[in-house]
Tab-separated table of C-alpha atoms and ligand atoms in Angstrom:
chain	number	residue	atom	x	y	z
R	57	UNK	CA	204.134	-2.652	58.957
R	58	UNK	CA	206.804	-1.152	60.866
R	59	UNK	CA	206.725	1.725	58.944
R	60	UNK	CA	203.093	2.246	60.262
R	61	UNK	CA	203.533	1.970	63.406
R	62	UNK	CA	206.427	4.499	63.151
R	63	UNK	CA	203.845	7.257	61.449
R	64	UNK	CA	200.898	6.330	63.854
R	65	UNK	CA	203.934	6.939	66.873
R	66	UNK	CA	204.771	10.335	65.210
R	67	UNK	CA	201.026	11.247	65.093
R	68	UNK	CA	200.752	10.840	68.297
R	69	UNK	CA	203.371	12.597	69.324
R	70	UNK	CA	202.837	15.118	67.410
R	71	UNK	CA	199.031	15.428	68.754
R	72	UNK	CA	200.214	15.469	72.084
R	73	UNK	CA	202.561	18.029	71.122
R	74	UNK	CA	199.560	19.950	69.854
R	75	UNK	CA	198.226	19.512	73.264
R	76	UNK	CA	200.872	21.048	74.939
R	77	UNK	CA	201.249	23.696	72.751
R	78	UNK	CA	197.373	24.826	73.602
R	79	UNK	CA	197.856	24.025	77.174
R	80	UNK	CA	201.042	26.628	77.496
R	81	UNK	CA	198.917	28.947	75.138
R	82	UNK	CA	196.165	29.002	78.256
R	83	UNK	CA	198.569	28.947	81.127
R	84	UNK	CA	197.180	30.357	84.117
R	85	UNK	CA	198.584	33.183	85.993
R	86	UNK	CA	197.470	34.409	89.048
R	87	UNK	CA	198.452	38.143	91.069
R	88	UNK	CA	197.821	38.450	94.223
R	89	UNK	CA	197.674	42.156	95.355
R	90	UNK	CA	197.022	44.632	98.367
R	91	UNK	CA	195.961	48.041	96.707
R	92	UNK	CA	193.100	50.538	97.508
R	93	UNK	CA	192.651	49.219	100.785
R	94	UNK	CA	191.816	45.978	99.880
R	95	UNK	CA	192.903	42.544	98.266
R	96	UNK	CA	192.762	42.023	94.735
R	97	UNK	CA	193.468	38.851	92.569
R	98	UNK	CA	194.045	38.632	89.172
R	99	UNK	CA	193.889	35.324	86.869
R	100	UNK	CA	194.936	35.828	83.844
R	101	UNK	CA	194.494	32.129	80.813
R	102	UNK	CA	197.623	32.939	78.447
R	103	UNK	CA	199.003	36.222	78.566
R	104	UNK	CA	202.331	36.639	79.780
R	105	UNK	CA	204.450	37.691	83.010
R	106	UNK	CA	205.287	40.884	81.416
R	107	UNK	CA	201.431	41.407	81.427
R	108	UNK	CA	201.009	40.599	85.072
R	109	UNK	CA	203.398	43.058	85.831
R	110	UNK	CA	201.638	45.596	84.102
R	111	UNK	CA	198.598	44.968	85.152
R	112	UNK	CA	200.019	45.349	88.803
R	113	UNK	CA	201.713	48.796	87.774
R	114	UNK	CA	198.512	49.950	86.428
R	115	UNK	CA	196.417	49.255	89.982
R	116	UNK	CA	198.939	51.575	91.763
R	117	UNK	CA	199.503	53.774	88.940
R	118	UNK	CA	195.943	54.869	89.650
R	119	UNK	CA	196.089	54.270	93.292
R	120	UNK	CA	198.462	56.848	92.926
R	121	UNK	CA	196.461	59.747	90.817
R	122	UNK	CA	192.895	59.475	93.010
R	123	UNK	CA	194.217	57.970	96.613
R	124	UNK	CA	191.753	60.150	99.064
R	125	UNK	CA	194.248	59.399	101.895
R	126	UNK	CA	197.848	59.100	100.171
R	127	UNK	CA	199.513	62.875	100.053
R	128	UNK	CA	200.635	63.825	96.494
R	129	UNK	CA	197.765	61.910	94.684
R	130	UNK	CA	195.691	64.567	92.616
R	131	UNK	CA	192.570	64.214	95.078
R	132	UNK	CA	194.662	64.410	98.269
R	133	UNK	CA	195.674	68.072	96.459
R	134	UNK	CA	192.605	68.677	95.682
R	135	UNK	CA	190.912	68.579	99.584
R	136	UNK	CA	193.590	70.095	100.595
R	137	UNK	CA	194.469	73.152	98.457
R	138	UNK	CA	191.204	73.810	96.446
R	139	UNK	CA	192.204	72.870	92.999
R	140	UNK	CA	194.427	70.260	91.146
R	141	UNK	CA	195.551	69.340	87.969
R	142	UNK	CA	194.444	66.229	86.763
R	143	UNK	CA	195.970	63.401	85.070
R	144	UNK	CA	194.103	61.284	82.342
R	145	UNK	CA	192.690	58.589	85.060
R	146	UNK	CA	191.537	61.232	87.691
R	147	UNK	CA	189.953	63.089	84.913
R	148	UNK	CA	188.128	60.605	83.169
R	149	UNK	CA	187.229	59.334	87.045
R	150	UNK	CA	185.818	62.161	88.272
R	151	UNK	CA	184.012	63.123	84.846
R	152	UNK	CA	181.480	59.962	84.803
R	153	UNK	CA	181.424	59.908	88.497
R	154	UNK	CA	180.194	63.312	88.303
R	155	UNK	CA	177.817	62.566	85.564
R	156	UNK	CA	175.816	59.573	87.433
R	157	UNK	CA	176.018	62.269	90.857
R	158	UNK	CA	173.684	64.004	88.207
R	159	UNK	CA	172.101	60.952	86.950
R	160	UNK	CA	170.959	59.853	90.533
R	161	UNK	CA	169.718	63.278	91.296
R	162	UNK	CA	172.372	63.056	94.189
R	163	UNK	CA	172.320	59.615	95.403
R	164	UNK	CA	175.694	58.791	94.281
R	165	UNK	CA	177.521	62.361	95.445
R	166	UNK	CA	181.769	62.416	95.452
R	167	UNK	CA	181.742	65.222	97.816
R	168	UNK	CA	180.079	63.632	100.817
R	169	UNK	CA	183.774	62.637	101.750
R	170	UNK	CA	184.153	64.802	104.821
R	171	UNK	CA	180.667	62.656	106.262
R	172	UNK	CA	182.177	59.498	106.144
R	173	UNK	CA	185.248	61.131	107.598
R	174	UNK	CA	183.192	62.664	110.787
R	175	UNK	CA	181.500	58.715	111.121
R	176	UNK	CA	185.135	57.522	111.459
R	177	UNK	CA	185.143	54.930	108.191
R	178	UNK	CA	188.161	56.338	106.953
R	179	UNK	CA	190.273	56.161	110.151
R	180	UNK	CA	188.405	53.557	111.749
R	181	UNK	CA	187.790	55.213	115.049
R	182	UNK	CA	183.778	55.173	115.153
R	183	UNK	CA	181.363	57.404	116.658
R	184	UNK	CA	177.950	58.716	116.194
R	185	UNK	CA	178.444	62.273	115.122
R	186	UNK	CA	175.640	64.692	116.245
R	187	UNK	CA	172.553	65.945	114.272
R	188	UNK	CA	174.011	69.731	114.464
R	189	UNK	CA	177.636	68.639	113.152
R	190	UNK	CA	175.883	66.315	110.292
R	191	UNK	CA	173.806	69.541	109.321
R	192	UNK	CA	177.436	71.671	109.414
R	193	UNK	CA	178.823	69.175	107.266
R	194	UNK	CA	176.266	68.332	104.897
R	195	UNK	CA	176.090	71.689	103.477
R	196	UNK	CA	179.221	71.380	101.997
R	197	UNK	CA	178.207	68.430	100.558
R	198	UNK	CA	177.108	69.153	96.500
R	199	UNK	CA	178.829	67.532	93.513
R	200	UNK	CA	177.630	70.246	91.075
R	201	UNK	CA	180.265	72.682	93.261
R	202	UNK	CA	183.113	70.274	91.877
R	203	UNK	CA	184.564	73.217	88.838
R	204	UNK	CA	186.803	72.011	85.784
R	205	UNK	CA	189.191	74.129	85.512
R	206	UNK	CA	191.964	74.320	82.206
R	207	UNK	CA	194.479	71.568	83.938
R	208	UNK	CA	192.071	69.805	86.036
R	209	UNK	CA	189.278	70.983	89.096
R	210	UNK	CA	188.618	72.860	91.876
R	211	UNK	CA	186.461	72.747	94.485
R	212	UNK	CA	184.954	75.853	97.234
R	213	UNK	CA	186.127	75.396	100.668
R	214	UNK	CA	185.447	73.479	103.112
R	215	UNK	CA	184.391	70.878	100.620
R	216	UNK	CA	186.344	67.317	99.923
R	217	UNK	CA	185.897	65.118	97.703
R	218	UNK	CA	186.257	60.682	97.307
R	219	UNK	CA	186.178	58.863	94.366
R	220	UNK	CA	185.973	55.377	96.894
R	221	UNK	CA	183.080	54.617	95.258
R	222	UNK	CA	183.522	54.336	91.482
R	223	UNK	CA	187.560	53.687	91.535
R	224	UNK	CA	187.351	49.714	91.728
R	225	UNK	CA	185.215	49.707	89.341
R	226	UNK	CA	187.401	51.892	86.894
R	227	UNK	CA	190.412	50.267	87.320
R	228	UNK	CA	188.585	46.708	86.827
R	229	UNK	CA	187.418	48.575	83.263
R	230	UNK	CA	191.427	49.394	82.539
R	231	UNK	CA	192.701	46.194	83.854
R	232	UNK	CA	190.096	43.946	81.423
R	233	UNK	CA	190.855	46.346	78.247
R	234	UNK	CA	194.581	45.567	78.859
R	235	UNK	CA	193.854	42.099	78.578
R	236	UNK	CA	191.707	41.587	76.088
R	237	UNK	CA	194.411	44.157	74.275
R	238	UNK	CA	197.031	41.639	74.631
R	239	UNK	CA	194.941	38.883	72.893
R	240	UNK	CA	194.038	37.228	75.927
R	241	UNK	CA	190.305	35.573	76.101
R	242	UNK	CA	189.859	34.470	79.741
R	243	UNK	CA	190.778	36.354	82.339
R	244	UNK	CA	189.032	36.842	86.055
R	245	UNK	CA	189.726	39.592	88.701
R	246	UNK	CA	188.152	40.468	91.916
R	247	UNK	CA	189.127	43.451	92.710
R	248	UNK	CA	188.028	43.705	96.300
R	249	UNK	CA	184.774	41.742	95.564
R	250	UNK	CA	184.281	43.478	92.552
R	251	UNK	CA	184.140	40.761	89.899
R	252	UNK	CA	184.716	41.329	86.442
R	253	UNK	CA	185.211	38.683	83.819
R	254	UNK	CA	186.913	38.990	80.423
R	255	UNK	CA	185.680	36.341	77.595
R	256	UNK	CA	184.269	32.936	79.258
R	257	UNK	CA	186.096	30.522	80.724
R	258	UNK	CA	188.771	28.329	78.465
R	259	UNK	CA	186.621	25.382	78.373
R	260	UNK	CA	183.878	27.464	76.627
R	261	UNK	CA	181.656	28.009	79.768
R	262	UNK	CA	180.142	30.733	81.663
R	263	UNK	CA	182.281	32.319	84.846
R	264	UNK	CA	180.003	31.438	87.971
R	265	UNK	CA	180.038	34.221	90.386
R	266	UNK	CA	178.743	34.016	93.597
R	267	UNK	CA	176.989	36.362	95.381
R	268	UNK	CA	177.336	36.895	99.091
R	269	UNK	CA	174.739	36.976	101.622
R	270	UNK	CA	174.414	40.389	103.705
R	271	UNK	CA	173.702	38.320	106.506
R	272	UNK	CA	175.780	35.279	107.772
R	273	UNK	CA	178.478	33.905	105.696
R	274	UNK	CA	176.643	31.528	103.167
R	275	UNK	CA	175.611	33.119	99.409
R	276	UNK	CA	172.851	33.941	98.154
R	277	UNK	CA	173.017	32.033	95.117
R	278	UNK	CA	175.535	31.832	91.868
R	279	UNK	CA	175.660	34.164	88.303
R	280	UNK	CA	176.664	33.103	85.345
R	281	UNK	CA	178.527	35.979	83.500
R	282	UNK	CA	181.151	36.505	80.266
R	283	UNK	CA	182.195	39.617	79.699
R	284	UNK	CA	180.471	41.697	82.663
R	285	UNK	CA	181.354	43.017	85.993
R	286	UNK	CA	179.305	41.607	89.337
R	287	UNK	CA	179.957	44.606	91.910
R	288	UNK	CA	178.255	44.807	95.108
R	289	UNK	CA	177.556	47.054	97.625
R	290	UNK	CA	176.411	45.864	101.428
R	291	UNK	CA	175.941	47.269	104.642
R	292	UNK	CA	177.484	44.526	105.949
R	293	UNK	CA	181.485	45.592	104.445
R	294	UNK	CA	182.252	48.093	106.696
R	295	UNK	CA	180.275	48.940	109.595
R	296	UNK	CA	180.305	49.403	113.234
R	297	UNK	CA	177.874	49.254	116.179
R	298	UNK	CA	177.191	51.769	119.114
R	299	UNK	CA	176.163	51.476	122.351
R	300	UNK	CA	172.588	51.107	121.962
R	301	UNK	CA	173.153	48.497	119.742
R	302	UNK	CA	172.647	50.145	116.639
R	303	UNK	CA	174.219	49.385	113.024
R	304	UNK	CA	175.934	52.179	111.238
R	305	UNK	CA	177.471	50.907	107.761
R	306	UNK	CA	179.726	53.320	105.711
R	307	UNK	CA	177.356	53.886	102.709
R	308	UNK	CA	175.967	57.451	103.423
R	309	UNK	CA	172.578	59.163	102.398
R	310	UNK	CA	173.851	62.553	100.926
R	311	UNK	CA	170.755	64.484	102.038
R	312	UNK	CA	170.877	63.619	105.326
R	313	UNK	CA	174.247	62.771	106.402
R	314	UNK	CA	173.201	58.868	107.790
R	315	UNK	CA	174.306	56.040	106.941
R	316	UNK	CA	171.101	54.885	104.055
R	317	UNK	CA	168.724	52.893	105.417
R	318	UNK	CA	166.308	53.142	103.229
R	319	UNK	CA	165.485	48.984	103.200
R	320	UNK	CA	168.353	47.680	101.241
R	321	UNK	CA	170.734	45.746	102.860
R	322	UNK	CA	173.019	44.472	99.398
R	323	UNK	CA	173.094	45.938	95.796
R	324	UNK	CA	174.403	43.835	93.110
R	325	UNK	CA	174.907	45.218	89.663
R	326	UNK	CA	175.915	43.232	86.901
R	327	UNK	CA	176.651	45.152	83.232
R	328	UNK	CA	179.403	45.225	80.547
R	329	UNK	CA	181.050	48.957	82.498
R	330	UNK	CA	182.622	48.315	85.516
R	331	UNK	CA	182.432	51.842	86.426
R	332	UNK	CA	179.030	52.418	86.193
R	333	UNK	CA	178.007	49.097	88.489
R	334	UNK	CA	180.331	50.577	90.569
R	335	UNK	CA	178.187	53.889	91.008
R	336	UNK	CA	175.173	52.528	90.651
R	337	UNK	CA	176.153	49.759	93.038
R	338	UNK	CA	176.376	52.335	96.177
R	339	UNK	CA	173.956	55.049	94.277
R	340	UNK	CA	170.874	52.574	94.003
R	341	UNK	CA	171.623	50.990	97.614
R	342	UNK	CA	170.851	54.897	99.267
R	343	UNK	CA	167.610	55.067	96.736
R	344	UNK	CA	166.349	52.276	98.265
R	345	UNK	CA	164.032	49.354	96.934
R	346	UNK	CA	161.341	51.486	94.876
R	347	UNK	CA	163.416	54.620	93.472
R	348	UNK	CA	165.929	51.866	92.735
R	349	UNK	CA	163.749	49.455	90.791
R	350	UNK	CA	162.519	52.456	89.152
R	351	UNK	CA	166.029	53.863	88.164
R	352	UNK	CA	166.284	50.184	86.448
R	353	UNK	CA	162.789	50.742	84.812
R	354	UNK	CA	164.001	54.002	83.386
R	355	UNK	CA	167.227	52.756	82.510
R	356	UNK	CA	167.717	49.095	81.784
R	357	UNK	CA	171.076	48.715	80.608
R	358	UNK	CA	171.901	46.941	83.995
R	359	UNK	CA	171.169	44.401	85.474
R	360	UNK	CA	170.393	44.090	89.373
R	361	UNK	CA	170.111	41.707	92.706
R	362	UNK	CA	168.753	43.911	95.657
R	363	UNK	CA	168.328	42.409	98.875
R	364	UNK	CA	166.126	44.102	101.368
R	365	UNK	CA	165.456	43.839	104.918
R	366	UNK	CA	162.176	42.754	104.541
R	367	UNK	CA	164.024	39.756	102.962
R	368	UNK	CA	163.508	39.991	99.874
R	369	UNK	CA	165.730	39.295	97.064
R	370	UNK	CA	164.483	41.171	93.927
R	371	UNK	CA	165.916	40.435	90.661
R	372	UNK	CA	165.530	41.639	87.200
R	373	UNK	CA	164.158	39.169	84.594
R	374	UNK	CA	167.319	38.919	82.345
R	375	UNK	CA	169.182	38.135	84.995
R	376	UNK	CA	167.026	35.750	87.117
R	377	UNK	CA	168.122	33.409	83.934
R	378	UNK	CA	171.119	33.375	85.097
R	379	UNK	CA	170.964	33.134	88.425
R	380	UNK	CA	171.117	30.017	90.374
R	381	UNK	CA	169.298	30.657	94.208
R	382	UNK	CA	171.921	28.472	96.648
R	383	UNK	CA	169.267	25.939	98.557
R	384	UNK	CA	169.672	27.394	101.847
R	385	UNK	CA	169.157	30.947	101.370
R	386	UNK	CA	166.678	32.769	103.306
R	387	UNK	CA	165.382	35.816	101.137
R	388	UNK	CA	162.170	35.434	98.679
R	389	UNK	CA	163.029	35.464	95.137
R	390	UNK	CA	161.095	38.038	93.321
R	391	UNK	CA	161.363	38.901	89.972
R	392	UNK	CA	160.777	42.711	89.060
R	393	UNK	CA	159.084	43.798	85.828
N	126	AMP	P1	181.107	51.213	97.550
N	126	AMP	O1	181.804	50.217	98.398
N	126	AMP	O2	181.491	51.209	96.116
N	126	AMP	O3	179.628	51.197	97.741
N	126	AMP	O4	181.602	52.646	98.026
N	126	AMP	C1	181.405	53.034	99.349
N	126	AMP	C2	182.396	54.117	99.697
N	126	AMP	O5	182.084	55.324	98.993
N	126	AMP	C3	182.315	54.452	101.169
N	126	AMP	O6	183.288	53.760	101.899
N	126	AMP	C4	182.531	55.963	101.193
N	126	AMP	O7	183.904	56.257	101.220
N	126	AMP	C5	181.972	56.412	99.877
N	126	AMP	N1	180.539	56.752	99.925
N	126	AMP	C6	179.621	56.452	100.877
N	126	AMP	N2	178.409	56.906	100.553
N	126	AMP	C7	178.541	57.514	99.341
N	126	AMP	C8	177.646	58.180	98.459
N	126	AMP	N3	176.351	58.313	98.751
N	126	AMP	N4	178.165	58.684	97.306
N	126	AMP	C9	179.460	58.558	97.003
N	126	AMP	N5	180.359	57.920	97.781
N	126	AMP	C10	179.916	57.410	98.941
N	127	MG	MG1	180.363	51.473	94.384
């Protein structure tokens, strides 16, 4: 008898152990960091601290290489001596941002840098530039001038270029491959909003994502994703207002040299390539509702929520599966075919 109760003790103990074991296996650790202008949080299930730390060295590794603003970085050398060489991230960057410029027939463009420079987003000091200086500057604007050259590119000048808009969503592609290279198969970071999710979460279920309402401070409703990146782009990030009362946000229209207002006030894209939401994310928000639903038609190897000012939220059917609308949302769910 007593020797039973010693075994069923030992079981026990050693199922608890068990336990343990699987509970250290799945630890959680969370980075907290400010990089590319913006907060970023990584939570990492298992892994390890030396991980964390790379992961960390990685974000400014690349911070480093493509930094519009920080002097040194290849970009930075770029606007301001014509030509650079290029190291591996800048290259690979620049090479599939210039590739959707094409693939957007110009709504995504790297080079419309020194626009958003004249409307004050980069330095924060705001003003409505005038229709003859927009003109000036938009015809230097033209991603096809952007030259490979042996050790990197070169550009004619007067022209600058920004890789703002696909660099998040790069670096979220590095930072999940490092992960799941290190065995790990749960892992969440929002990189500045930019969600992307590696594996599900430990207990077996889907990440829920929420996406934000342009207007007010609720969401719109909740995604659930595995795998996949949830990157947004909204007016309502970075914007300022005038004197007349006007709205300028920091998303330009390439061909004009104005902020896009084209109907869209948010742009979610969901897909397994961080770097392409990314694009498409700020490409498909200057399109606008119908060249946008058709760039999905013609595509469809993304997945999209696109609010519009007409308020209407317009989601693709895959997706709508997925998507649970939060009860006090204002927009019109419709569901695009
Ligand atoms: P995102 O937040 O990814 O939509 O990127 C927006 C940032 O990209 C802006 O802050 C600008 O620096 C830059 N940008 C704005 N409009 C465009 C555009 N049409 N093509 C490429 N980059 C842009
Ligand atoms: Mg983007």
């Amino acid at each position: 008898m007593k020797k039973r109760v010693v075994a069923l003790i030992m079981c026990i103990m050693f199922l608890l152990g068990g336990c343990q074991a699987e509970a250290a296996k799945n630890e959680e650790r969370t980075t907290y960091l400010f990089a590319m202008d913006t907060t970023m949080t990584i939570r990492v299930f298992g892994g390890s601290d030396e991980l964390m730390q790379s992961l960390q060295k990685r974000v400014n590794g690349i911070e480093n290489e493509v930094s519009v603003t920080r002097e040194g970085s290849d970009i930075y050398r770029l606007n301001h001596e014509g030509s650079t060489n290029a190291a591996p991230d800048t290259e690979v960057i620049m090479n599939r941002a210039l590739k959707i410029c094409e693939d957007t027939e110009g709504a995504l463009d790297v080079s419309v840098y020194p626009v958003v420079r004249e409307w004050g987003f980069t330095t924060g000091e705001y003003h409505v530039p005038s229709q003859e200086k927009l003109e000036e500057l938009i015809a230097f604007v033209d991603y096809k001038k952007v030259e490979p050259t042996e050790e990197g590119f070169r550009i004619p000048d007067g022209m600058a270029v920004d890789l703002g808009s696909v660099t998040k969503g790069y670096t979220g592609d590095v930072l999940a491959e490092m992960i799941r290279s290190d065995g790990v198969k749960s892992a969440i970071l929002d990189l500045g909003g930019n969600i992307h999710t590696v594996g599900k979460k430990i207990n077996g279920s889907f990440w829920r994502v929420a996406v934000r309402s342009p207007e007010g401070t609720g969401l719109v409703g909740v995604l659930e994703v595995a795998d996949e990146a949830v990157i947004t782009s909204g007016g309502y990030e970075r914007f300022f207002e005038d004197e007349d009362g006007n709205i300028w946000w920091h998303i330009i229209d390439p061909a004009t040299g104005y902020p896009a207002k084209n109907g869209v006030i948010s742009m979610t894209i969901v897909g397994r390539e961080g770097i392409r939401c990314d694009a498409l994310s700020t490409a498909l928000f200057v399109m606008g509702p119908e060249r946008a639903a058709e760039y999905w038609r013609a595509h469809g190897d993304f997945e999209m929520i696109m609010i519009t000012d007409s308020g209407d939220l317009f989601i693709t059917p895959a997706l709508n599966e997925r998507f649970t609308p939060d009860a006090a949302m204002p927009y019109h769910v419709k569901v695009l075919g």
